[in-house]
mmCIF file of C-alpha atoms in Angstrom:
data_model
loop_
_atom_site.group_PDB
_atom_site.id
_atom_site.type_symbol
_atom_site.label_atom_id
_atom_site.label_comp_id
_atom_site.label_asym_id
_atom_site.label_seq_id
_atom_site.Cartn_x
_atom_site.Cartn_y
_atom_site.Cartn_z
ATOM 1 C CA MET A 1 103.290 34.251 5.906
ATOM 2 C CA ALA A 2 106.437 36.288 6.587
ATOM 3 C CA GLU A 3 106.090 39.749 8.077
ATOM 4 C CA PRO A 4 107.150 42.550 5.703
ATOM 5 C CA VAL A 5 110.122 44.717 6.538
ATOM 6 C CA GLU A 6 109.185 48.317 7.246
ATOM 7 C CA ASN A 7 111.462 51.351 7.426
ATOM 8 C CA PHE A 8 110.734 54.701 8.998
ATOM 9 C CA GLU A 9 113.159 57.576 8.412
ATOM 10 C CA VAL A 10 113.465 61.067 9.796
ATOM 11 C CA ASP A 11 115.765 63.828 8.561
ATOM 12 C CA ILE A 12 119.215 64.051 10.132
ATOM 13 C CA ASN A 13 119.581 66.500 13.024
ATOM 14 C CA ASP A 14 123.165 67.412 13.856
ATOM 15 C CA ASP A 15 122.182 68.351 17.413
ATOM 16 C CA TYR A 16 122.292 64.694 18.448
ATOM 17 C CA ARG A 17 125.546 63.103 19.577
ATOM 18 C CA PHE A 18 125.108 59.313 19.627
ATOM 19 C CA CYS A 19 124.346 57.003 16.718
ATOM 20 C CA THR A 20 122.388 54.369 18.620
ATOM 21 C CA GLU A 21 121.230 50.903 17.586
ATOM 22 C CA CYS A 22 119.654 47.858 19.191
ATOM 23 C CA LEU A 23 117.577 44.782 18.423
ATOM 24 C CA VAL A 24 114.182 44.116 20.000
ATOM 25 C CA ALA A 25 112.620 40.641 20.117
ATOM 26 C CA GLY A 26 108.984 40.375 21.215
ATOM 27 C CA ASP A 27 105.672 38.636 20.598
ATOM 28 C CA ASP A 28 103.780 41.534 19.012
ATOM 29 C CA ILE A 29 105.906 44.661 18.586
ATOM 30 C CA ASN A 30 103.748 47.696 17.796
ATOM 31 C CA ARG A 31 106.164 49.338 15.391
ATOM 32 C CA ILE A 32 103.965 52.366 14.681
ATOM 33 C CA LYS A 33 103.680 53.233 18.376
ATOM 34 C CA LEU A 34 107.370 52.545 18.989
ATOM 35 C CA LYS A 35 108.327 54.809 16.095
ATOM 36 C CA GLU A 36 106.151 57.626 17.440
ATOM 37 C CA GLN A 37 107.779 57.382 20.853
ATOM 38 C CA LEU A 38 111.263 57.279 19.345
ATOM 39 C CA MET A 39 110.574 60.502 17.446
ATOM 40 C CA ASN A 40 110.464 62.320 20.792
ATOM 41 C CA LEU A 41 113.978 61.128 21.628
ATOM 42 C CA GLY A 42 116.011 61.779 18.494
ATOM 43 C CA SER A 43 116.251 61.892 14.709
ATOM 44 C CA SER A 44 117.423 59.842 11.717
ATOM 45 C CA ILE A 45 115.173 57.020 12.861
ATOM 46 C CA VAL A 46 115.176 53.725 11.015
ATOM 47 C CA LEU A 47 112.960 50.953 12.323
ATOM 48 C CA ALA A 48 113.126 47.743 10.309
ATOM 49 C CA GLY A 49 111.788 44.275 10.940
ATOM 50 C CA SER A 50 108.615 42.495 11.911
ATOM 51 C CA LYS A 51 106.240 42.077 14.841
ATOM 52 C CA LYS A 52 108.621 39.481 16.246
ATOM 53 C CA LYS A 53 111.952 41.191 15.746
ATOM 54 C CA ALA A 54 112.908 44.785 15.010
ATOM 55 C CA LYS A 55 116.150 46.685 14.527
ATOM 56 C CA ILE A 56 116.314 50.265 15.735
ATOM 57 C CA HIS A 57 118.636 53.016 14.509
ATOM 58 C CA ILE A 58 118.410 56.549 15.898
ATOM 59 C CA HIS A 59 120.540 59.621 16.553
ATOM 60 C CA THR A 60 120.010 60.756 20.144
ATOM 61 C CA ASN A 61 121.592 62.431 23.148
ATOM 62 C CA ASP A 62 120.285 59.775 25.542
ATOM 63 C CA PRO A 63 121.016 56.197 24.401
ATOM 64 C CA GLN A 64 119.831 54.736 27.700
ATOM 65 C CA ALA A 65 116.386 56.284 27.193
ATOM 66 C CA ILE A 66 116.212 54.465 23.840
ATOM 67 C CA PHE A 67 117.139 51.110 25.361
ATOM 68 C CA THR A 68 114.713 51.608 28.255
ATOM 69 C CA LEU A 69 111.873 52.429 25.864
ATOM 70 C CA CYS A 70 112.623 49.463 23.606
ATOM 71 C CA ASN A 71 112.709 47.197 26.646
ATOM 72 C CA GLU A 72 108.981 47.877 27.048
ATOM 73 C CA TYR A 73 108.405 46.135 23.716
ATOM 74 C CA GLY A 74 110.552 43.044 24.203
ATOM 75 C CA ILE A 75 114.024 41.746 24.974
ATOM 76 C CA VAL A 76 116.732 44.208 23.963
ATOM 77 C CA THR A 77 120.113 43.000 22.684
ATOM 78 C CA GLY A 78 122.957 44.320 20.549
ATOM 79 C CA GLU A 79 123.035 47.736 22.191
ATOM 80 C CA LYS A 80 125.421 50.141 20.452
ATOM 81 C CA ALA A 81 126.042 53.856 20.819
ATOM 82 C CA ASP A 82 128.770 55.507 18.733
ATOM 83 C CA ASP A 83 129.907 59.018 19.603
ATOM 84 C CA MET A 84 129.368 61.000 16.387
ATOM 85 C CA LEU A 85 130.946 64.121 17.884
ATOM 86 C CA LYS A 86 134.246 62.291 18.300
ATOM 87 C CA GLN A 87 133.878 60.728 14.860
ATOM 88 C CA GLN A 88 133.347 64.172 13.357
ATOM 89 C CA LYS A 89 136.480 65.418 15.116
ATOM 90 C CA ASP A 90 138.449 62.568 13.549
ATOM 91 C CA ALA A 91 136.929 63.130 10.128
ATOM 92 C CA HIS A 92 137.368 66.897 9.935
ATOM 93 C CA GLY A 93 139.695 67.937 12.738
ATOM 94 C CA SER A 94 143.455 68.135 12.847
ATOM 95 C CA HIS A 95 145.045 64.934 14.094
ATOM 96 C CA LYS A 96 148.141 62.800 13.750
ATOM 97 C CA GLU A 97 148.627 59.640 11.697
ATOM 98 C CA ILE A 98 148.586 57.199 14.632
ATOM 99 C CA ALA A 99 145.451 56.505 16.684
ATOM 100 C CA ILE A 100 145.587 55.457 20.349
ATOM 101 C CA ILE A 101 142.766 53.174 21.506
ATOM 102 C CA VAL A 102 141.889 51.888 24.974
ATOM 103 C CA ASP A 103 138.924 50.115 26.526
ATOM 104 C CA SER A 104 137.007 51.669 29.401
ATOM 105 C CA GLY A 105 138.872 49.472 31.849
ATOM 106 C CA CYS A 106 141.272 52.400 31.423
ATOM 107 C CA ASP A 107 140.459 55.262 33.779
ATOM 108 C CA LEU A 108 141.368 58.764 32.617
ATOM 109 C CA PRO A 109 139.660 62.140 33.022
ATOM 110 C CA GLU A 110 137.457 63.129 30.095
ATOM 111 C CA GLU A 111 139.544 66.245 29.488
ATOM 112 C CA ILE A 112 142.685 64.155 28.893
ATOM 113 C CA LEU A 113 140.834 61.803 26.547
ATOM 114 C CA GLU A 114 139.651 64.860 24.601
ATOM 115 C CA GLU A 115 142.941 66.753 24.641
ATOM 116 C CA PHE A 116 144.965 63.805 23.357
ATOM 117 C CA ASN A 117 142.194 62.335 21.181
ATOM 118 C CA ILE A 118 142.388 58.929 22.867
ATOM 119 C CA HIS A 119 139.689 56.587 21.574
ATOM 120 C CA MET A 120 137.797 54.453 24.086
ATOM 121 C CA VAL A 121 135.821 51.258 23.418
ATOM 122 C CA PRO A 122 133.336 50.857 26.285
ATOM 123 C CA VAL A 123 132.939 47.924 28.635
ATOM 124 C CA ARG A 124 129.367 46.691 29.099
ATOM 125 C CA LEU A 125 127.688 46.113 32.436
ATOM 126 C CA ASN A 126 124.329 45.018 33.713
ATOM 127 C CA PHE A 127 122.353 45.159 36.925
ATOM 128 C CA GLY A 128 120.215 42.079 36.309
ATOM 129 C CA ASP A 129 118.157 42.778 33.172
ATOM 130 C CA GLU A 130 119.231 46.418 33.071
ATOM 131 C CA HIS A 131 122.012 46.713 30.495
ATOM 132 C CA HIS A 132 124.441 49.609 30.139
ATOM 133 C CA VAL A 133 127.313 50.757 27.952
ATOM 134 C CA ASP A 134 129.991 52.245 30.200
ATOM 135 C CA LYS A 135 130.274 56.049 30.068
ATOM 136 C CA VAL A 136 127.594 56.161 27.345
ATOM 137 C CA THR A 137 124.335 54.975 28.884
ATOM 138 C CA ILE A 138 125.431 55.291 32.513
ATOM 139 C CA THR A 139 127.481 58.041 34.136
ATOM 140 C CA PRO A 140 130.037 57.386 36.892
ATOM 141 C CA GLU A 141 127.682 59.038 39.384
ATOM 142 C CA GLU A 142 124.806 56.781 38.337
ATOM 143 C CA PHE A 143 127.028 53.710 38.503
ATOM 144 C CA TRP A 144 128.184 54.405 42.056
ATOM 145 C CA HIS A 145 124.651 55.208 43.194
ATOM 146 C CA GLN A 146 123.353 51.933 41.775
ATOM 147 C CA LEU A 147 126.270 49.973 43.204
ATOM 148 C CA LYS A 148 125.359 51.218 46.682
ATOM 149 C CA THR A 149 121.564 50.946 46.404
ATOM 150 C CA ASN A 150 120.685 48.245 43.864
ATOM 151 C CA PRO A 151 120.185 44.839 45.540
ATOM 152 C CA ILE A 152 121.528 43.162 42.384
ATOM 153 C CA HIS A 153 125.313 43.191 42.170
ATOM 154 C CA PRO A 154 126.375 44.221 38.655
ATOM 155 C CA GLN A 155 128.309 42.133 36.180
ATOM 156 C CA THR A 156 130.659 43.472 33.541
ATOM 157 C CA SER A 157 131.578 42.039 30.160
ATOM 158 C CA GLN A 158 134.391 42.995 27.845
ATOM 159 C CA PRO A 159 133.735 44.848 24.592
ATOM 160 C CA THR A 160 132.809 42.430 21.839
ATOM 161 C CA GLN A 161 134.814 41.729 18.727
ATOM 162 C CA GLY A 162 132.164 43.729 16.863
ATOM 163 C CA ASP A 163 132.672 46.727 19.160
ATOM 164 C CA PHE A 164 136.380 46.789 18.360
ATOM 165 C CA ARG A 165 135.798 46.102 14.676
ATOM 166 C CA ARG A 166 133.494 49.128 14.348
ATOM 167 C CA GLN A 167 136.061 51.339 16.058
ATOM 168 C CA TYR A 168 138.960 50.081 13.957
ATOM 169 C CA GLN A 169 136.996 50.299 10.704
ATOM 170 C CA PHE A 170 136.009 53.890 11.385
ATOM 171 C CA LEU A 171 139.611 54.841 12.152
ATOM 172 C CA THR A 172 140.740 53.204 8.898
ATOM 173 C CA GLY A 173 139.561 56.224 6.953
ATOM 174 C CA HIS A 174 141.417 58.734 9.112
ATOM 175 C CA TYR A 175 144.655 57.164 10.399
ATOM 176 C CA LYS A 176 147.546 55.170 8.954
ATOM 177 C CA ASN A 177 148.283 53.112 12.094
ATOM 178 C CA ALA A 178 146.705 52.331 15.458
ATOM 179 C CA ILE A 179 148.041 51.257 18.844
ATOM 180 C CA SER A 180 145.432 49.543 21.008
ATOM 181 C CA ILE A 181 146.203 49.221 24.751
ATOM 182 C CA HIS A 182 144.015 47.031 26.934
ATOM 183 C CA LEU A 183 143.223 45.198 30.147
ATOM 184 C CA PRO A 184 145.476 42.190 30.773
ATOM 185 C CA ALA A 185 144.564 38.940 29.058
ATOM 186 C CA SER A 186 145.009 37.271 32.455
ATOM 187 C CA VAL A 187 141.923 39.017 33.890
ATOM 188 C CA SER A 188 139.723 39.806 30.882
ATOM 189 C CA GLY A 189 138.796 38.620 27.407
ATOM 190 C CA THR A 190 139.200 42.174 26.117
ATOM 191 C CA MET A 191 142.574 41.511 24.483
ATOM 192 C CA GLN A 192 141.192 38.499 22.628
ATOM 193 C CA SER A 193 138.252 40.525 21.287
ATOM 194 C CA ALA A 194 140.651 43.238 20.141
ATOM 195 C CA ILE A 195 143.012 40.725 18.503
ATOM 196 C CA LEU A 196 140.193 39.098 16.543
ATOM 197 C CA ALA A 197 138.872 42.484 15.429
ATOM 198 C CA ALA A 198 142.330 43.691 14.406
ATOM 199 C CA ASP A 199 142.881 40.551 12.339
ATOM 200 C CA ASP A 200 139.560 41.247 10.617
ATOM 201 C CA THR A 201 140.312 44.919 9.869
ATOM 202 C CA LYS A 202 141.634 45.811 6.429
ATOM 203 C CA GLY A 203 143.540 48.994 5.715
ATOM 204 C CA LEU A 204 144.623 49.830 9.265
ATOM 205 C CA PRO A 205 147.580 48.070 10.912
ATOM 206 C CA VAL A 206 146.698 47.684 14.599
ATOM 207 C CA ASP A 207 149.386 46.931 17.188
ATOM 208 C CA LEU A 208 147.898 45.333 20.321
ATOM 209 C CA VAL A 209 149.483 45.968 23.732
ATOM 210 C CA ASP A 210 148.659 44.041 26.904
ATOM 211 C CA SER A 211 148.988 46.704 29.595
ATOM 212 C CA HIS A 212 149.499 44.242 32.495
ATOM 213 C CA ASN A 213 147.700 47.001 34.382
ATOM 214 C CA GLY A 214 144.245 48.301 35.119
ATOM 215 C CA SER A 215 142.330 51.492 35.809
ATOM 216 C CA VAL A 216 144.491 54.602 35.935
ATOM 217 C CA GLY A 217 147.593 52.442 35.381
ATOM 218 C CA ILE A 218 146.420 51.884 31.806
ATOM 219 C CA GLY A 219 145.609 55.573 31.759
ATOM 220 C CA LEU A 220 149.209 56.593 32.460
ATOM 221 C CA ILE A 221 150.464 54.192 29.778
ATOM 222 C CA ALA A 222 147.986 55.516 27.207
ATOM 223 C CA LEU A 223 148.919 59.082 28.112
ATOM 224 C CA ARG A 224 152.603 58.368 27.425
ATOM 225 C CA ALA A 225 151.609 56.922 24.058
ATOM 226 C CA ALA A 226 149.402 59.897 23.179
ATOM 227 C CA GLU A 227 152.102 62.385 24.161
ATOM 228 C CA ALA A 228 154.552 60.584 21.895
ATOM 229 C CA VAL A 229 152.038 60.766 19.041
ATOM 230 C CA GLN A 230 151.688 64.521 19.539
ATOM 231 C CA GLN A 231 155.475 64.868 19.463
ATOM 232 C CA GLY A 232 155.450 63.344 15.981
ATOM 233 C CA LEU A 233 157.378 60.153 16.757
ATOM 234 C CA ASP A 234 156.969 57.207 14.415
ATOM 235 C CA LYS A 235 155.111 54.026 15.296
ATOM 236 C CA ASP A 236 158.162 51.986 16.289
ATOM 237 C CA GLU A 237 159.401 54.732 18.608
ATOM 238 C CA ILE A 238 155.963 55.043 20.200
ATOM 239 C CA LEU A 239 155.681 51.292 20.704
ATOM 240 C CA GLN A 240 159.074 51.277 22.395
ATOM 241 C CA ILE A 241 157.856 53.996 24.775
ATOM 242 C CA VAL A 242 154.614 52.107 25.419
ATOM 243 C CA HIS A 243 156.366 48.860 26.298
ATOM 244 C CA LEU A 244 158.752 50.722 28.615
ATOM 245 C CA ALA A 245 155.726 52.376 30.237
ATOM 246 C CA VAL A 246 154.065 48.988 30.762
ATOM 247 C CA GLU A 247 157.153 47.699 32.552
ATOM 248 C CA SER A 248 157.556 50.840 34.668
ATOM 249 C CA THR A 249 153.926 51.267 35.800
ATOM 250 C CA THR A 250 152.556 49.580 38.927
ATOM 251 C CA VAL A 251 149.021 49.801 40.287
ATOM 252 C CA TYR A 252 148.164 49.556 43.988
ATOM 253 C CA ILE A 253 144.511 48.961 44.887
ATOM 254 C CA GLY A 254 143.256 49.734 48.378
ATOM 255 C CA LEU A 255 139.750 48.673 49.404
ATOM 256 C CA ASN A 256 137.581 50.199 52.099
ATOM 257 C CA THR A 257 135.677 46.917 52.405
ATOM 258 C CA LEU A 258 135.994 43.387 51.042
ATOM 259 C CA ASP A 259 132.229 43.143 50.504
ATOM 260 C CA TYR A 260 132.375 43.926 46.796
ATOM 261 C CA VAL A 261 135.262 41.620 45.877
ATOM 262 C CA VAL A 262 133.299 38.845 47.586
ATOM 263 C CA LYS A 263 130.117 39.729 45.679
ATOM 264 C CA GLY A 264 132.118 39.787 42.457
ATOM 265 C CA GLY A 265 133.632 36.380 43.176
ATOM 266 C CA ARG A 266 137.251 37.575 43.389
ATOM 267 C CA VAL A 267 137.604 36.678 47.089
ATOM 268 C CA SER A 268 135.865 33.929 49.062
ATOM 269 C CA ALA A 269 133.621 34.754 52.014
ATOM 270 C CA ASN A 270 135.904 32.706 54.288
ATOM 271 C CA LYS A 271 138.959 34.782 53.345
ATOM 272 C CA LYS A 272 136.958 37.919 54.044
ATOM 273 C CA LYS A 273 136.058 36.634 57.518
ATOM 274 C CA ILE A 274 139.696 35.866 58.318
ATOM 275 C CA ALA A 275 140.876 39.253 57.016
ATOM 276 C CA ASN A 276 138.236 41.079 59.047
ATOM 277 C CA LEU A 277 139.038 39.063 62.160
ATOM 278 C CA LEU A 278 142.734 39.895 61.886
ATOM 279 C CA ARG A 279 141.988 43.445 60.691
ATOM 280 C CA ILE A 280 144.076 42.879 57.559
ATOM 281 C CA ASN A 281 143.656 45.252 54.623
ATOM 282 C CA PRO A 282 145.075 43.619 51.483
ATOM 283 C CA ILE A 283 146.742 45.765 48.835
ATOM 284 C CA LEU A 284 146.108 44.364 45.371
ATOM 285 C CA SER A 285 147.895 44.807 42.068
ATOM 286 C CA PHE A 286 147.846 43.541 38.504
ATOM 287 C CA ALA A 287 150.426 40.915 37.575
ATOM 288 C CA LYS A 288 151.043 38.826 34.469
ATOM 289 C CA ASN A 289 149.082 35.959 36.022
ATOM 290 C CA GLY A 290 146.144 38.042 37.264
ATOM 291 C CA ILE A 291 145.364 40.209 40.281
ATOM 292 C CA ASN A 292 147.545 39.433 43.297
ATOM 293 C CA THR A 293 147.974 40.642 46.860
ATOM 294 C CA ILE A 294 151.301 42.487 47.004
ATOM 295 C CA GLY A 295 151.073 43.928 50.488
ATOM 296 C CA LYS A 296 148.846 44.610 53.449
ATOM 297 C CA THR A 297 148.101 47.149 56.120
ATOM 298 C CA PHE A 298 146.480 46.579 59.492
ATOM 299 C CA GLY A 299 143.640 48.171 61.418
ATOM 300 C CA SER A 300 140.146 49.340 60.584
ATOM 301 C CA ASN A 301 140.980 53.061 60.715
ATOM 302 C CA TYR A 302 142.999 55.322 58.397
ATOM 303 C CA LYS A 303 143.075 52.716 55.626
ATOM 304 C CA THR A 304 143.742 55.235 52.881
ATOM 305 C CA GLU A 305 146.536 56.950 54.786
ATOM 306 C CA LYS A 306 148.185 53.568 55.357
ATOM 307 C CA LEU A 307 147.866 52.712 51.655
ATOM 308 C CA VAL A 308 149.458 56.020 50.660
ATOM 309 C CA LYS A 309 152.318 55.427 53.104
ATOM 310 C CA PHE A 310 152.838 51.902 51.719
ATOM 311 C CA VAL A 311 152.959 53.178 48.130
ATOM 312 C CA THR A 312 155.228 56.088 49.048
ATOM 313 C CA ASN A 313 157.846 53.586 50.161
ATOM 314 C CA LYS A 314 157.643 51.923 46.727
ATOM 315 C CA ILE A 315 158.338 55.040 44.656
ATOM 316 C CA PRO A 316 161.475 54.451 42.559
ATOM 317 C CA ASP A 317 164.381 56.855 42.315
ATOM 318 C CA GLY A 318 164.187 59.440 39.571
ATOM 319 C CA PRO A 319 161.254 61.258 37.975
ATOM 320 C CA PHE A 320 157.826 59.690 38.323
ATOM 321 C CA ARG A 321 154.145 60.212 37.624
ATOM 322 C CA VAL A 322 151.143 59.256 39.710
ATOM 323 C CA GLY A 323 147.635 58.244 38.725
ATOM 324 C CA LEU A 324 144.823 58.295 41.276
ATOM 325 C CA ALA A 325 141.380 56.764 40.772
ATOM 326 C CA HIS A 326 138.784 56.859 43.526
ATOM 327 C CA GLY A 327 135.565 55.011 44.255
ATOM 328 C CA ASN A 328 133.222 57.992 44.461
ATOM 329 C CA ALA A 329 135.505 59.521 47.104
ATOM 330 C CA PRO A 330 137.071 62.706 45.683
ATOM 331 C CA ASP A 331 138.183 63.944 49.115
ATOM 332 C CA ILE A 332 140.326 60.832 49.588
ATOM 333 C CA ALA A 333 141.919 61.308 46.172
ATOM 334 C CA GLU A 334 142.529 65.007 46.800
ATOM 335 C CA LYS A 335 144.513 64.313 49.971
ATOM 336 C CA ALA A 336 146.596 61.749 48.095
ATOM 337 C CA ARG A 337 147.130 64.185 45.215
ATOM 338 C CA ILE A 338 148.524 66.839 47.551
ATOM 339 C CA HIS A 339 150.815 64.266 49.180
ATOM 340 C CA PHE A 340 152.330 63.017 45.918
ATOM 341 C CA GLU A 341 152.734 66.507 44.490
ATOM 342 C CA GLU A 342 154.653 67.478 47.635
ATOM 343 C CA LEU A 343 156.882 64.444 47.028
ATOM 344 C CA GLY A 344 157.770 65.878 43.616
ATOM 345 C CA ALA A 345 155.614 63.876 41.201
ATOM 346 C CA GLU A 346 155.994 65.312 37.706
ATOM 347 C CA LYS A 347 152.274 64.871 37.091
ATOM 348 C CA VAL A 348 149.343 63.598 39.161
ATOM 349 C CA VAL A 349 146.288 62.473 37.196
ATOM 350 C CA THR A 350 143.077 62.136 39.215
ATOM 351 C CA THR A 351 139.851 60.486 38.061
ATOM 352 C CA GLU A 352 137.086 58.107 39.138
ATOM 353 C CA ILE A 353 137.283 54.322 39.073
ATOM 354 C CA GLY A 354 135.145 52.981 36.236
ATOM 355 C CA PRO A 355 132.799 49.986 36.412
ATOM 356 C CA ALA A 356 135.372 47.476 35.096
ATOM 357 C CA LEU A 357 137.222 47.673 38.423
ATOM 358 C CA GLY A 358 134.589 49.473 40.470
ATOM 359 C CA VAL A 359 132.221 46.495 40.676
ATOM 360 C CA HIS A 360 134.966 44.691 42.616
ATOM 361 C CA ALA A 361 136.683 47.575 44.422
ATOM 362 C CA GLY A 362 133.541 49.200 45.775
ATOM 363 C CA PRO A 363 132.918 52.692 47.179
ATOM 364 C CA ASP A 364 135.660 54.626 48.973
ATOM 365 C CA SER A 365 138.374 52.516 47.355
ATOM 366 C CA LEU A 366 141.530 54.123 46.001
ATOM 367 C CA VAL A 367 143.781 53.088 43.130
ATOM 368 C CA ILE A 368 147.296 54.517 43.014
ATOM 369 C CA ALA A 369 149.432 54.032 39.906
ATOM 370 C CA ILE A 370 153.137 54.854 40.063
ATOM 371 C CA GLN A 371 154.999 55.264 36.782
ATOM 372 C CA SER A 372 158.766 55.608 36.763
ATOM 373 C CA LEU A 373 160.107 57.947 34.091
ATOM 374 C CA LYS A 374 163.770 57.078 34.614
ATOM 375 C CA ASP A 375 164.014 55.318 31.264
ATOM 376 C CA ARG A 376 161.962 57.915 29.403
ATOM 377 C CA LEU A 377 163.182 58.400 25.867
ATOM 378 C CA VAL A 378 161.446 61.701 25.202
ATOM 379 C CA GLY A 379 160.072 64.737 27.036
#
């Protein structure tokens, strides 16, 4: 005999930020007990399903606490946490007609994301059976702590087609066009997920842009796009600026150790041994065919200083911007920021490396993005 579907609802409480959902599959889910425990963590609770499978909906400030609790009752899948505060800003705030979307492979400070109303679709990551939604259920500080201390090396996965579809469908009611800028197709399936979701979205034309960049390189490109939106340019003008920004932005990745790229499968253990023996420090970058080595420094000391010197010699003539992303090493980034400001950078954006790159780059790594503004069309 089939189990009846049961629903439990609680009045909406606007004090909660995240609309959170997940599925739980178990042998004998005690829905009454689960509901009682959920009531301590949020509002607007809906629990539907059977003893074998249940769907949870709740408004909460701590999505990870919800997923952790549900994990006690069975296998948790389909984790989702939408930021209702940002949705409310889009629904009722003042904004332009064109939305800018990135995935969390893009590294930008939260204040820039907020100021320019840049929408972010999160990457997912897991430490074994512990699943997270980037920047929603795990903070950068928690990620770096786990990366250093957890014996299980994390894995990341791109946002799903459904993740992008939900974002695009929500924006449909508030924008006339969208420009979606993402990790390169050569290193991630993110672009494919976004393309499929865009094709499935009615009422919102979405232009997809392969950034051919990563981390704060995507951040500088998205910032150029968002600035153009604020200046009131039309979609074609903004796309022209974005494509120029893609071509004029280069990322340089310096690693403190090769341990994490080996754990992540990007570099073989034998290559690591040779590099360590010869005291070679590879400098990596994004290219149209993937991530390549574009330079090297030598010696086990002053790696960051040598990276900064290498990049300084690559700065093009004319105005330029710099993006810095660090692997839980703000002091390293601060020294680099001072250096590039003294060189005359128009803007230096500093942030942390997110999990999409961080699982491979590791602690104390530094990403430097250089963006030439010589061909800038506006401001």
